[in-house]
CSV table of C-alpha atoms in Angstrom, one decimal:
chain,number,residue,atom,x,y,z
M,1,MET,CA,0.0,0.0,0.0
M,2,ALA,CA,2.7,2.5,0.9
M,3,THR,CA,5.3,3.5,-1.6
M,4,ALA,CA,8.6,5.2,-1.2
M,5,ASN,CA,7.9,7.7,-4.0
M,6,LYS,CA,5.1,9.3,-1.9
M,7,LYS,CA,6.1,12.0,0.6
M,8,VAL,CA,4.6,13.0,3.9
M,9,SER,CA,5.1,16.5,5.2
M,10,ILE,CA,4.6,17.0,9.0
M,11,TYR,CA,4.0,20.5,10.3
M,12,VAL,CA,4.8,21.1,13.9
M,13,PRO,CA,4.2,24.7,15.2
M,14,CYS,CA,6.0,25.6,18.4
M,15,TYR,CA,6.5,28.5,20.8
M,16,ASN,CA,8.6,28.1,24.0
M,17,GLU,CA,8.6,24.3,23.8
M,18,VAL,CA,12.2,23.7,24.9
M,19,GLY,CA,11.2,20.5,26.7
M,20,ASN,CA,9.2,19.1,23.8
M,21,VAL,CA,10.8,19.7,20.5
M,22,LYS,CA,13.6,17.1,20.8
M,23,PRO,CA,11.3,14.3,22.1
M,24,MET,CA,8.7,15.2,19.3
M,25,ALA,CA,11.4,15.2,16.6
M,26,ASP,CA,12.7,11.8,17.9
M,27,THR,CA,9.2,10.3,18.1
M,28,LEU,CA,8.2,11.5,14.6
M,29,THR,CA,11.5,10.3,13.2
M,30,GLU,CA,11.1,6.9,14.7
M,31,ILE,CA,7.5,6.6,13.5
M,32,MET,CA,8.3,7.6,9.9
M,33,GLY,CA,11.4,5.4,9.9
M,34,LYS,CA,9.1,2.4,10.2
M,35,LEU,CA,7.0,3.5,7.1
M,36,SER,CA,7.9,3.3,3.5
M,37,TYR,CA,7.6,7.0,2.7
M,38,ASP,CA,9.9,9.9,2.1
M,39,TYR,CA,9.1,12.5,4.7
M,40,GLU,CA,10.0,15.9,6.1
M,41,ILE,CA,9.3,17.3,9.5
M,42,VAL,CA,8.8,21.1,9.4
M,43,PHE,CA,9.1,22.9,12.7
M,44,THR,CA,7.9,26.5,12.7
M,45,ASP,CA,9.1,28.5,15.6
M,46,ASN,CA,7.2,31.7,16.5
M,47,CYS,CA,10.1,33.6,18.1
M,48,SER,CA,10.6,31.4,21.2
M,49,THR,CA,12.5,32.9,24.1
M,50,ASP,CA,13.3,29.8,26.2
M,51,GLY,CA,16.0,28.0,24.2
M,52,THR,CA,13.8,26.3,21.7
M,53,LYS,CA,15.6,27.9,18.7
M,54,GLU,CA,19.0,26.4,19.8
M,55,ILE,CA,17.6,22.9,20.0
M,56,LEU,CA,15.9,23.2,16.6
M,57,ARG,CA,19.2,24.3,15.1
M,58,SER,CA,20.9,21.3,16.5
M,59,LEU,CA,18.1,19.0,15.3
M,60,ALA,CA,18.3,20.4,11.8
M,61,ALA,CA,22.1,20.0,11.7
M,62,ARG,CA,21.7,16.3,12.7
M,63,ASP,CA,19.0,15.2,10.4
M,64,LYS,CA,18.1,16.7,6.9
M,65,HIS,CA,14.6,15.4,7.2
M,66,ILE,CA,14.0,18.0,10.0
M,67,LYS,CA,13.5,21.4,8.6
M,68,VAL,CA,13.0,24.6,10.5
M,69,LEU,CA,11.4,28.0,9.9
M,70,MET,CA,12.0,30.7,12.4
M,71,ASN,CA,9.5,33.5,12.3
M,72,SER,CA,10.6,37.1,13.1
M,73,ARG,CA,7.8,37.3,15.7
M,74,ASN,CA,5.0,35.3,17.2
M,75,TYR,CA,2.3,35.1,14.5
M,76,GLY,CA,0.4,32.4,16.3
M,77,THR,CA,0.0,28.7,15.4
M,78,ASP,CA,-2.8,29.3,13.0
M,79,GLY,CA,-3.7,31.8,10.3
M,80,ARG,CA,-0.8,33.5,8.6
M,81,SER,CA,1.9,31.3,10.3
M,82,ILE,CA,0.7,28.0,9.0
M,83,ARG,CA,-0.2,29.4,5.6
M,84,ASN,CA,3.4,30.6,5.3
M,85,ALA,CA,4.8,27.3,6.4
M,86,LEU,CA,2.7,25.5,3.7
M,87,GLU,CA,4.6,27.4,1.1
M,88,TYR,CA,7.7,25.5,2.0
M,89,MET,CA,6.3,22.0,2.1
M,90,SER,CA,6.5,19.4,-0.7
M,91,GLY,CA,4.6,16.4,0.5
M,92,ASP,CA,1.7,14.5,-1.2
M,93,VAL,CA,0.0,14.7,2.2
M,94,LEU,CA,0.2,17.1,5.1
M,95,ALA,CA,0.2,16.0,8.7
M,96,ILE,CA,-0.4,18.6,11.4
M,97,ILE,CA,0.4,18.0,15.1
M,98,ALA,CA,1.0,20.2,18.1
M,99,CYS,CA,4.4,20.0,19.8
M,100,ASP,CA,3.1,19.5,23.3
M,101,PHE,CA,2.3,15.7,23.0
M,102,GLN,CA,-1.3,16.3,24.0
M,103,GLU,CA,-2.2,14.6,20.7
M,104,PRO,CA,-0.7,11.1,20.3
M,105,PRO,CA,1.8,11.1,17.4
M,106,GLU,CA,1.6,7.3,17.2
M,107,LEU,CA,-1.8,7.7,15.5
M,108,ILE,CA,-0.1,9.1,12.4
M,109,PRO,CA,0.4,5.7,10.7
M,110,ASP,CA,-3.4,5.1,11.1
M,111,PHE,CA,-4.1,8.5,9.6
M,112,ILE,CA,-1.9,7.7,6.6
M,113,ARG,CA,-3.6,4.3,6.2
M,114,TYR,CA,-7.0,6.0,5.9
M,115,TRP,CA,-5.5,8.5,3.5
M,116,GLU,CA,-4.3,5.7,1.3
M,117,GLU,CA,-7.8,4.2,1.4
M,118,GLY,CA,-9.1,7.4,-0.3
M,119,TYR,CA,-10.0,9.9,2.5
M,120,LYS,CA,-8.8,13.4,1.6
M,121,ALA,CA,-9.0,14.5,5.2
M,122,VAL,CA,-8.4,12.5,8.4
M,123,CYS,CA,-8.8,14.3,11.7
M,124,GLY,CA,-8.5,13.3,15.3
M,125,GLN,CA,-11.6,13.9,17.4
M,126,LYS,CA,-11.3,14.4,21.1
M,127,ILE,CA,-13.6,12.2,23.2
M,128,GLY,CA,-12.1,13.2,26.4
M,129,SER,CA,-9.2,15.3,27.8
M,130,LYS,CA,-6.8,15.2,30.7
M,131,GLU,CA,-6.7,19.0,30.7
M,132,GLY,CA,-9.6,19.1,33.1
M,133,LYS,CA,-13.3,18.3,33.0
M,134,VAL,CA,-14.4,21.9,33.3
M,135,LYS,CA,-12.3,23.1,30.4
M,136,TYR,CA,-13.4,20.1,28.3
M,137,ALA,CA,-17.1,20.8,29.1
M,138,CYS,CA,-16.6,24.5,28.1
M,139,ARG,CA,-15.1,23.4,24.8
M,140,SER,CA,-18.0,21.0,24.3
M,141,LEU,CA,-20.5,23.8,24.9
M,142,PHE,CA,-18.6,26.1,22.6
M,143,TYR,CA,-18.7,23.5,19.7
M,144,LYS,CA,-22.4,22.9,20.2
M,145,LEU,CA,-23.1,26.7,20.0
M,146,ILE,CA,-21.0,26.9,16.8
M,147,LYS,CA,-23.1,24.0,15.4
M,148,VAL,CA,-26.4,25.7,16.3
M,149,PHE,CA,-25.5,29.1,14.8
M,150,SER,CA,-23.4,28.0,11.8
M,151,GLU,CA,-25.1,27.7,8.4
M,152,THR,CA,-22.8,24.8,7.6
M,153,PRO,CA,-22.8,21.5,9.7
M,154,GLN,CA,-19.6,21.6,11.8
M,155,TYR,CA,-17.3,19.0,13.3
M,156,GLU,CA,-16.9,18.9,17.1
M,157,HIS,CA,-13.6,18.6,19.0
M,158,ILE,CA,-11.2,18.4,16.0
M,159,SER,CA,-8.1,20.4,16.5
M,160,GLY,CA,-4.6,19.3,17.2
M,161,ILE,CA,-3.8,16.4,14.9
M,162,LYS,CA,-4.9,15.8,11.3
M,163,ILE,CA,-3.8,14.7,7.8
M,164,LEU,CA,-4.8,16.5,4.6
M,165,ASP,CA,-4.3,15.4,1.0
M,166,LYS,CA,-2.4,17.9,-1.2
M,167,GLU,CA,-5.6,18.6,-3.0
M,168,VAL,CA,-7.3,19.8,0.2
M,169,VAL,CA,-4.3,21.9,1.1
M,170,LYS,CA,-4.4,23.7,-2.2
M,171,GLU,CA,-8.2,24.4,-1.7
M,172,TRP,CA,-7.6,25.5,1.8
M,173,MET,CA,-5.0,28.0,0.7
M,174,LYS,CA,-7.7,29.8,-1.4
M,175,VAL,CA,-9.8,30.3,1.8
M,176,ASP,CA,-9.4,33.5,3.9
M,177,TYR,CA,-6.7,32.9,6.6
M,178,ASP,CA,-9.1,34.1,9.3
M,179,ILE,CA,-11.2,31.0,8.8
M,180,GLU,CA,-9.9,28.1,10.9
M,181,LEU,CA,-9.2,24.8,9.1
M,182,ARG,CA,-11.8,22.9,11.1
M,183,TYR,CA,-14.5,25.3,9.8
M,184,ALA,CA,-13.1,25.4,6.2
M,185,LEU,CA,-13.2,21.6,6.0
M,186,ALA,CA,-16.9,21.5,6.9
M,187,ASP,CA,-17.6,24.2,4.2
M,188,MET,CA,-15.5,22.5,1.5
M,189,GLY,CA,-17.5,19.3,1.7
M,190,TYR,CA,-14.7,16.7,1.6
M,191,GLU,CA,-15.5,13.4,3.3
M,192,VAL,CA,-13.7,13.6,6.7
M,193,LYS,CA,-12.6,10.5,8.5
M,194,LEU,CA,-12.7,11.1,12.3
M,195,ILE,CA,-10.4,9.1,14.6
M,196,PRO,CA,-11.4,9.3,18.3
M,197,TYR,CA,-8.7,9.8,20.9
M,198,GLU,CA,-8.3,11.2,24.5
M,199,GLN,CA,-6.2,14.3,24.8
M,200,ARG,CA,-3.3,14.0,27.1
M,201,GLU,CA,-1.7,16.4,29.5
M,202,ARG,CA,1.2,18.5,28.2
M,203,ARG,CA,4.5,16.6,28.4
M,204,SER,CA,6.4,19.7,29.4
M,205,GLY,CA,6.0,23.4,29.7
M,206,LYS,CA,2.9,25.6,30.0
M,207,SER,CA,0.4,26.5,27.3
M,208,SER,CA,0.6,30.1,26.0
M,209,TYR,CA,-3.2,30.2,25.8
M,210,ASN,CA,-5.1,32.0,28.6
M,211,ILE,CA,-8.7,32.9,29.2
M,212,TRP,CA,-8.5,36.0,27.0
M,213,ARG,CA,-7.0,34.1,24.1
M,214,TYR,CA,-9.7,31.4,24.4
M,215,LEU,CA,-12.4,34.1,24.5
M,216,THR,CA,-10.9,35.8,21.4
M,217,PHE,CA,-10.7,32.5,19.6
M,218,ALA,CA,-14.4,31.7,20.5
M,219,ILE,CA,-15.6,35.1,19.3
M,220,ASN,CA,-13.6,34.9,16.0
M,221,SER,CA,-14.9,31.4,15.4
M,222,MET,CA,-18.5,32.6,15.9
M,223,ILE,CA,-18.3,35.6,13.6
M,224,SER,CA,-16.3,33.7,10.9
M,225,THR,CA,-18.8,30.9,10.6
M,226,SER,CA,-22.2,32.6,11.1
M,227,VAL,CA,-24.1,35.9,10.7
M,228,ALA,CA,-26.7,34.5,13.3
M,229,PRO,CA,-25.6,37.0,16.0
M,230,LEU,CA,-26.6,39.9,13.7
M,231,ARG,CA,-30.0,38.2,13.0
M,232,LEU,CA,-30.4,37.6,16.7
M,233,MET,CA,-29.9,41.3,17.3
M,234,THR,CA,-32.7,42.1,14.8
M,235,VAL,CA,-35.1,39.6,16.3
M,236,THR,CA,-34.3,40.7,19.8
M,237,GLY,CA,-34.7,44.4,18.9
M,238,PHE,CA,-38.1,43.7,17.4
M,239,LEU,CA,-39.3,41.6,20.3
M,240,MET,CA,-38.2,44.2,22.8
M,241,SER,CA,-40.0,46.9,20.9
M,242,VAL,CA,-43.2,44.9,21.0
M,243,LEU,CA,-42.7,44.2,24.7
M,244,SER,CA,-42.0,47.8,25.5
M,245,PHE,CA,-45.1,48.9,23.6
M,246,ILE,CA,-47.3,46.4,25.5
M,247,ILE,CA,-45.8,47.5,28.8
M,248,GLY,CA,-46.5,51.1,27.9
M,249,VAL,CA,-50.1,50.4,27.0
M,250,VAL,CA,-50.6,48.4,30.3
M,251,TYR,CA,-49.1,51.3,32.3
M,252,LEU,CA,-51.3,53.8,30.5
M,253,ILE,CA,-54.5,51.8,31.2
M,254,LEU,CA,-53.6,51.3,34.8
M,255,LYS,CA,-52.9,55.0,35.3
M,256,LEU,CA,-56.2,55.9,33.6
M,257,LEU,CA,-58.2,53.5,35.7
M,258,LEU,CA,-56.4,54.1,39.0
M,259,TRP,CA,-55.3,57.7,38.5
M,260,ASP,CA,-54.9,58.6,42.2
M,261,ASN,CA,-53.8,55.2,43.5
M,262,PHE,CA,-51.4,54.0,40.8
M,263,GLN,CA,-47.9,55.4,41.3
M,264,ALA,CA,-45.5,54.4,38.5
M,265,GLY,CA,-42.5,55.6,40.3
M,266,MET,CA,-38.9,56.0,39.0
M,267,ALA,CA,-37.7,52.5,39.7
M,268,PRO,CA,-39.2,50.9,36.6
M,269,VAL,CA,-38.0,53.7,34.4
M,270,LEU,CA,-34.4,53.5,35.7
M,271,ILE,CA,-34.4,49.7,35.5
M,272,GLY,CA,-35.7,49.9,31.9
M,273,MET,CA,-33.1,52.5,31.0
M,274,PHE,CA,-30.2,50.5,32.4
M,275,PHE,CA,-31.4,47.3,30.8
M,276,LEU,CA,-31.9,48.8,27.3
M,277,GLY,CA,-28.5,50.5,27.6
M,278,SER,CA,-26.7,47.3,28.5
M,279,VAL,CA,-28.4,45.5,25.6
M,280,GLN,CA,-27.4,48.3,23.2
M,281,LEU,CA,-23.8,48.2,24.4
M,282,PHE,CA,-23.7,44.4,23.9
M,283,PHE,CA,-25.2,44.6,20.4
M,284,LEU,CA,-22.7,47.4,19.5
M,285,GLY,CA,-19.9,45.0,20.6
M,286,ILE,CA,-21.2,42.3,18.3
M,287,ILE,CA,-21.3,44.9,15.4
M,288,GLY,CA,-17.8,46.0,16.3
M,289,GLU,CA,-16.5,42.5,16.0
M,290,TYR,CA,-17.9,42.2,12.5
M,291,ILE,CA,-16.5,45.6,11.6
M,292,GLY,CA,-13.1,44.5,13.0
M,293,VAL,CA,-13.1,41.5,10.5
M,294,ILE,CA,-13.9,43.9,7.7
M,295,LEU,CA,-11.0,46.2,8.8
M,296,ARG,CA,-8.6,43.2,8.7
M,297,LYS,CA,-9.7,42.5,5.2
M,298,VAL,CA,-9.3,46.0,3.8
M,299,THR,CA,-6.1,46.7,5.6
M,300,ARG,CA,-3.4,44.5,4.1
M,301,GLN,CA,-1.2,42.9,6.8
M,302,PRO,CA,2.5,42.2,6.0
M,303,ASP,CA,3.4,38.7,5.1
M,304,VAL,CA,5.1,36.4,7.6
M,305,ILE,CA,8.8,37.3,7.8
M,306,VAL,CA,11.1,34.2,8.2
M,307,SER,CA,14.2,35.3,9.9
M,308,GLU,CA,16.0,31.9,9.5
M,309,LYS,CA,15.3,28.7,7.6
M,310,MET,CA,17.2,25.4,7.7
M,311,ASN,CA,17.4,22.4,5.3
M,312,PHE,CA,15.2,23.9,2.6
M,313,ASP,CA,16.4,23.7,-1.0
M,314,GLU,CA,15.9,26.7,-3.2
M,315,ASP,CA,14.5,24.6,-6.1
M,316,ARG,CA,12.0,22.8,-3.8
M,317,GLU,CA,8.5,21.9,-5.1
M,318,ILE,CA,5.9,23.8,-3.2
M,319,VAL,CA,2.8,21.9,-2.2
M,320,THR,CA,0.5,24.9,-2.4
M,321,LYS,CA,1.6,26.0,-5.8
M,322,GLY,CA,0.7,24.5,-9.2
M,323,GLU,CA,-2.6,24.1,-10.9
M,324,ASP,CA,-5.7,25.6,-9.3
């Protein structure tokens, strides 16, 4: 089934993973050494400050299969960073795995087997996580909300490990970089093979994600997959207008019937003002998020600047180039 003339490109993004890059390189090298494929392992460093760069240089000097791109700053693991890295890859299939060992790299041979069977996209799907029940439950709720609001059926809990055929990669490169791969896959319509696994704890180090970054990711995901929040604003505004009209009529009738005994008071007025004001601010925030997306589209951002690259040939074939 496997042939030596096929090539597997493995993309490993990293930032401050000094305790993980060498074990990950050794693990992937051992796994690929047992398979009959040519391969390359491409580490993209987003300007680490903990010694990760030095280890990557030594790994690249030791093994030509290990290639390194060092970005001039931290562009993040998704978006522009991965799009830039894809320009340097030459495999028939692309494997993506995080460097922290939370996703099991030993699943890669199974992913490749399903790819050989004809699946254009094979993704790991988390059915549990050692990161904590509360965080996993929050993630599950987030994915269910995305599924409810999105116009396109979405996949739940696919993130850290996946394999994509070269054809899928080329189509993905045509999609706006603000749209996450997991959402682009659902929209493109390729048959996706899901492989269940339990997410592990990080092998070493601490995740750079915090509550603010998770919140930002959630908001960006919502507005990039759906216009439902805008429609919800319209519906809510209409319903509140109807409710306000009914309350106003009821107050008027009560006042006319009980002119001397019915005291409206200031409390209902103040409560109504604060309530409507908070709703308006919330809706303005939603509109602002969509306007922010528009701003990013009309304001051209600079391309990713690679300050150093190792083991790349100038005459390489690029996986994302070629026929459209």
